[in-house]
mmCIF file of N, CA and C in Angstrom:
data_model
loop_
_atom_site.group_PDB
_atom_site.id
_atom_site.type_symbol
_atom_site.label_atom_id
_atom_site.label_comp_id
_atom_site.label_asym_id
_atom_site.label_seq_id
_atom_site.Cartn_x
_atom_site.Cartn_y
_atom_site.Cartn_z
ATOM 1 N N MET A 1 -54.174 29.252 -24.068
ATOM 2 C CA MET A 1 -55.468 28.819 -23.629
ATOM 3 C C MET A 1 -55.510 28.850 -22.103
ATOM 4 N N PRO A 2 -55.735 29.972 -21.527
ATOM 5 C CA PRO A 2 -55.798 30.049 -20.077
ATOM 6 C C PRO A 2 -56.886 29.125 -19.546
ATOM 7 N N GLY A 3 -56.578 28.417 -18.487
ATOM 8 C CA GLY A 3 -57.553 27.554 -17.862
ATOM 9 C C GLY A 3 -57.540 26.128 -18.370
ATOM 10 N N THR A 4 -56.873 25.868 -19.510
ATOM 11 C CA THR A 4 -56.809 24.516 -20.037
ATOM 12 C C THR A 4 -55.894 23.690 -19.161
ATOM 13 N N ASN A 5 -56.344 22.506 -18.841
ATOM 14 C CA ASN A 5 -55.590 21.628 -17.967
ATOM 15 C C ASN A 5 -55.077 20.443 -18.775
ATOM 16 N N VAL A 6 -53.741 20.315 -18.922
ATOM 17 C CA VAL A 6 -53.119 19.194 -19.620
ATOM 18 C C VAL A 6 -52.291 18.435 -18.603
ATOM 19 N N THR A 7 -52.564 17.126 -18.449
ATOM 20 C CA THR A 7 -51.875 16.296 -17.467
ATOM 21 C C THR A 7 -51.331 15.055 -18.150
ATOM 22 N N LYS A 8 -50.047 14.755 -17.932
ATOM 23 C CA LYS A 8 -49.432 13.559 -18.517
ATOM 24 C C LYS A 8 -49.752 12.348 -17.650
ATOM 25 N N GLY A 9 -50.083 11.233 -18.307
ATOM 26 C CA GLY A 9 -50.327 9.982 -17.606
ATOM 27 C C GLY A 9 -49.039 9.462 -16.981
ATOM 28 N N LEU A 10 -49.159 8.643 -15.957
ATOM 29 C CA LEU A 10 -47.993 8.173 -15.218
ATOM 30 C C LEU A 10 -47.164 7.126 -15.961
ATOM 31 N N PHE A 11 -47.778 6.166 -16.605
ATOM 32 C CA PHE A 11 -47.044 5.032 -17.140
ATOM 33 C C PHE A 11 -47.044 4.930 -18.658
ATOM 34 N N GLN A 12 -47.708 5.820 -19.342
ATOM 35 C CA GLN A 12 -47.771 5.794 -20.798
ATOM 36 C C GLN A 12 -47.634 7.204 -21.329
ATOM 37 N N SER A 13 -47.388 7.314 -22.643
ATOM 38 C CA SER A 13 -47.327 8.629 -23.276
ATOM 39 C C SER A 13 -48.736 9.086 -23.627
ATOM 40 N N ILE A 14 -49.525 9.270 -22.595
ATOM 41 C CA ILE A 14 -50.908 9.720 -22.745
ATOM 42 C C ILE A 14 -51.064 11.029 -21.990
ATOM 43 N N TYR A 15 -51.763 11.967 -22.597
ATOM 44 C CA TYR A 15 -52.051 13.235 -21.953
ATOM 45 C C TYR A 15 -53.556 13.362 -21.805
ATOM 46 N N TYR A 16 -53.987 13.741 -20.624
ATOM 47 C CA TYR A 16 -55.407 13.971 -20.358
ATOM 48 C C TYR A 16 -55.661 15.467 -20.429
ATOM 49 N N VAL A 17 -56.695 15.842 -21.142
ATOM 50 C CA VAL A 17 -56.981 17.257 -21.363
ATOM 51 C C VAL A 17 -58.407 17.558 -20.939
ATOM 52 N N GLN A 18 -58.560 18.623 -20.182
ATOM 53 C CA GLN A 18 -59.891 19.121 -19.847
ATOM 54 C C GLN A 18 -60.129 20.351 -20.709
ATOM 55 N N LEU A 19 -61.104 20.265 -21.604
ATOM 56 C CA LEU A 19 -61.412 21.376 -22.500
ATOM 57 C C LEU A 19 -62.342 22.362 -21.818
ATOM 58 N N MET A 20 -62.101 23.612 -22.084
ATOM 59 C CA MET A 20 -62.987 24.666 -21.605
ATOM 60 C C MET A 20 -63.913 25.036 -22.758
ATOM 61 N N ASN A 21 -64.906 25.853 -22.500
ATOM 62 C CA ASN A 21 -65.879 26.247 -23.528
ATOM 63 C C ASN A 21 -65.186 26.843 -24.743
ATOM 64 N N GLY A 22 -65.563 26.360 -25.919
ATOM 65 C CA GLY A 22 -65.070 26.931 -27.152
ATOM 66 C C GLY A 22 -63.728 26.408 -27.622
ATOM 67 N N GLU A 23 -63.065 25.568 -26.845
ATOM 68 C CA GLU A 23 -61.761 25.053 -27.241
ATOM 69 C C GLU A 23 -61.924 23.774 -28.067
ATOM 70 N N SER A 24 -61.025 23.601 -29.032
ATOM 71 C CA SER A 24 -61.004 22.348 -29.778
ATOM 72 C C SER A 24 -59.772 21.560 -29.350
ATOM 73 N N GLU A 25 -59.793 20.268 -29.609
ATOM 74 C CA GLU A 25 -58.668 19.406 -29.266
ATOM 75 C C GLU A 25 -57.393 19.858 -29.978
ATOM 76 N N GLU A 26 -57.524 20.245 -31.258
ATOM 77 C CA GLU A 26 -56.359 20.676 -32.042
ATOM 78 C C GLU A 26 -55.754 21.957 -31.479
ATOM 79 N N GLU A 27 -56.591 22.909 -31.078
ATOM 80 C CA GLU A 27 -56.080 24.156 -30.486
ATOM 81 C C GLU A 27 -55.288 23.871 -29.220
ATOM 82 N N VAL A 28 -55.795 22.976 -28.385
ATOM 83 C CA VAL A 28 -55.116 22.646 -27.136
ATOM 84 C C VAL A 28 -53.781 21.958 -27.420
ATOM 85 N N PHE A 29 -53.747 21.057 -28.397
ATOM 86 C CA PHE A 29 -52.520 20.374 -28.785
ATOM 87 C C PHE A 29 -51.450 21.378 -29.206
ATOM 88 N N HIS A 30 -51.792 22.300 -30.119
ATOM 89 C CA HIS A 30 -50.814 23.291 -30.594
ATOM 90 C C HIS A 30 -50.371 24.216 -29.469
ATOM 91 N N HIS A 31 -51.297 24.632 -28.633
ATOM 92 C CA HIS A 31 -50.959 25.519 -27.521
ATOM 93 C C HIS A 31 -49.992 24.830 -26.550
ATOM 94 N N ASP A 32 -50.226 23.552 -26.267
ATOM 95 C CA ASP A 32 -49.355 22.835 -25.341
ATOM 96 C C ASP A 32 -47.960 22.662 -25.929
ATOM 97 N N MET A 33 -47.860 22.432 -27.231
ATOM 98 C CA MET A 33 -46.543 22.336 -27.874
ATOM 99 C C MET A 33 -45.805 23.670 -27.764
ATOM 100 N N GLU A 34 -46.499 24.778 -27.988
ATOM 101 C CA GLU A 34 -45.890 26.104 -27.858
ATOM 102 C C GLU A 34 -45.467 26.358 -26.416
ATOM 103 N N ARG A 35 -46.273 25.911 -25.448
ATOM 104 C CA ARG A 35 -45.932 26.075 -24.038
ATOM 105 C C ARG A 35 -44.626 25.353 -23.706
ATOM 106 N N GLN A 36 -44.352 24.250 -24.413
ATOM 107 C CA GLN A 36 -43.126 23.489 -24.203
ATOM 108 C C GLN A 36 -41.940 24.050 -24.993
ATOM 109 N N GLY A 37 -42.165 25.168 -25.709
ATOM 110 C CA GLY A 37 -41.077 25.827 -26.420
ATOM 111 C C GLY A 37 -40.951 25.465 -27.885
ATOM 112 N N TRP A 38 -41.883 24.684 -28.430
ATOM 113 C CA TRP A 38 -41.838 24.284 -29.840
ATOM 114 C C TRP A 38 -42.600 25.295 -30.685
ATOM 115 N N SER A 39 -42.075 25.606 -31.872
ATOM 116 C CA SER A 39 -42.743 26.499 -32.822
ATOM 117 C C SER A 39 -43.296 25.674 -33.966
ATOM 118 N N PHE A 40 -44.556 25.886 -34.301
ATOM 119 C CA PHE A 40 -45.200 25.169 -35.399
ATOM 120 C C PHE A 40 -44.568 25.581 -36.710
ATOM 121 N N VAL A 41 -44.189 24.596 -37.545
ATOM 122 C CA VAL A 41 -43.590 24.871 -38.849
ATOM 123 C C VAL A 41 -44.621 24.652 -39.947
ATOM 124 N N ASP A 42 -45.144 23.425 -40.049
ATOM 125 C CA ASP A 42 -46.161 23.156 -41.047
ATOM 126 C C ASP A 42 -46.863 21.836 -40.758
ATOM 127 N N GLN A 43 -47.895 21.586 -41.546
ATOM 128 C CA GLN A 43 -48.666 20.355 -41.427
ATOM 129 C C GLN A 43 -48.901 19.810 -42.816
ATOM 130 N N ARG A 44 -48.665 18.509 -42.978
ATOM 131 C CA ARG A 44 -48.935 17.818 -44.244
ATOM 132 C C ARG A 44 -49.744 16.576 -43.912
ATOM 133 N N GLY A 45 -51.041 16.655 -44.111
ATOM 134 C CA GLY A 45 -51.916 15.551 -43.724
ATOM 135 C C GLY A 45 -51.893 15.399 -42.215
ATOM 136 N N SER A 46 -51.531 14.193 -41.735
ATOM 137 C CA SER A 46 -51.477 13.965 -40.289
ATOM 138 C C SER A 46 -50.085 14.204 -39.717
ATOM 139 N N LEU A 47 -49.132 14.707 -40.528
ATOM 140 C CA LEU A 47 -47.772 15.004 -40.068
ATOM 141 C C LEU A 47 -47.682 16.454 -39.615
ATOM 142 N N TYR A 48 -47.294 16.654 -38.360
ATOM 143 C CA TYR A 48 -47.075 17.993 -37.814
ATOM 144 C C TYR A 48 -45.580 18.177 -37.617
ATOM 145 N N ARG A 49 -45.036 19.345 -38.013
ATOM 146 C CA ARG A 49 -43.617 19.638 -37.830
ATOM 147 C C ARG A 49 -43.466 20.842 -36.916
ATOM 148 N N TYR A 50 -42.590 20.686 -35.916
ATOM 149 C CA TYR A 50 -42.274 21.739 -34.963
ATOM 150 C C TYR A 50 -40.762 21.894 -34.882
ATOM 151 N N GLU A 51 -40.297 23.090 -34.504
ATOM 152 C CA GLU A 51 -38.875 23.351 -34.306
ATOM 153 C C GLU A 51 -38.650 24.007 -32.958
ATOM 154 N N ARG A 52 -37.482 23.690 -32.368
ATOM 155 C CA ARG A 52 -37.057 24.338 -31.121
ATOM 156 C C ARG A 52 -35.540 24.294 -31.100
ATOM 157 N N GLU A 53 -34.910 25.467 -31.051
ATOM 158 C CA GLU A 53 -33.456 25.576 -30.987
ATOM 159 C C GLU A 53 -32.782 24.707 -32.042
ATOM 160 N N GLN A 54 -33.198 24.840 -33.291
ATOM 161 C CA GLN A 54 -32.668 24.141 -34.464
ATOM 162 C C GLN A 54 -32.911 22.631 -34.439
ATOM 163 N N GLU A 55 -33.733 22.141 -33.536
ATOM 164 C CA GLU A 55 -34.132 20.739 -33.508
ATOM 165 C C GLU A 55 -35.509 20.639 -34.161
ATOM 166 N N VAL A 56 -35.708 19.609 -34.978
ATOM 167 C CA VAL A 56 -36.986 19.410 -35.659
ATOM 168 C C VAL A 56 -37.692 18.210 -35.043
ATOM 169 N N LEU A 57 -38.956 18.386 -34.725
ATOM 170 C CA LEU A 57 -39.788 17.318 -34.181
ATOM 171 C C LEU A 57 -40.913 17.058 -35.171
ATOM 172 N N GLU A 58 -41.035 15.803 -35.613
ATOM 173 C CA GLU A 58 -42.125 15.427 -36.507
ATOM 174 C C GLU A 58 -43.059 14.492 -35.763
ATOM 175 N N ILE A 59 -44.308 14.872 -35.699
ATOM 176 C CA ILE A 59 -45.330 14.056 -35.061
ATOM 177 C C ILE A 59 -46.187 13.504 -36.185
ATOM 178 N N ARG A 60 -46.131 12.213 -36.363
ATOM 179 C CA ARG A 60 -46.774 11.565 -37.514
ATOM 180 C C ARG A 60 -48.296 11.558 -37.426
ATOM 181 N N SER A 61 -48.830 11.453 -36.249
ATOM 182 C CA SER A 61 -50.288 11.518 -36.100
ATOM 183 C C SER A 61 -50.610 11.779 -34.638
ATOM 184 N N THR A 62 -51.773 12.297 -34.412
ATOM 185 C CA THR A 62 -52.243 12.495 -33.045
ATOM 186 C C THR A 62 -53.589 11.816 -32.914
ATOM 187 N N GLN A 63 -53.833 11.299 -31.761
ATOM 188 C CA GLN A 63 -55.143 10.749 -31.452
ATOM 189 C C GLN A 63 -55.613 11.459 -30.204
ATOM 190 N N VAL A 64 -56.507 12.393 -30.389
ATOM 191 C CA VAL A 64 -57.003 13.188 -29.281
ATOM 192 C C VAL A 64 -58.397 12.702 -28.942
ATOM 193 N N LYS A 65 -58.561 12.313 -27.718
ATOM 194 C CA LYS A 65 -59.865 11.869 -27.234
ATOM 195 C C LYS A 65 -60.333 12.864 -26.184
ATOM 196 N N THR A 66 -61.518 13.375 -26.328
ATOM 197 C CA THR A 66 -62.057 14.294 -25.346
ATOM 198 C C THR A 66 -62.584 13.481 -24.180
ATOM 199 N N MET A 67 -61.890 13.594 -23.054
ATOM 200 C CA MET A 67 -62.271 12.838 -21.860
ATOM 201 C C MET A 67 -63.238 13.650 -20.995
ATOM 202 N N LEU A 68 -62.939 14.932 -20.845
ATOM 203 C CA LEU A 68 -63.736 15.803 -19.986
ATOM 204 C C LEU A 68 -64.078 17.058 -20.754
ATOM 205 N N LYS A 69 -65.259 17.504 -20.623
ATOM 206 C CA LYS A 69 -65.642 18.751 -21.259
ATOM 207 C C LYS A 69 -66.528 19.524 -20.287
ATOM 208 N N THR A 70 -66.093 20.736 -19.948
ATOM 209 C CA THR A 70 -66.897 21.544 -19.035
ATOM 210 C C THR A 70 -67.963 22.274 -19.820
ATOM 211 N N SER A 71 -69.044 22.559 -19.157
ATOM 212 C CA SER A 71 -70.142 23.248 -19.855
ATOM 213 C C SER A 71 -70.073 24.739 -19.678
#
């Protein structure tokens, strides 16, 4: 997602995302995980599974809030 801006908060595990036209919160989430080197494995309900170098990461749920949206 060229142009997408993802910024980590200073004191909490919060990420601020600025969406560009046509982007969804879920697309940005998956793209950012891939940018960090994680490969999407599967999704079961709100559980997302990713792998990187034989390590498995399970994210039980995400709460994505659209803070900024450009027109």
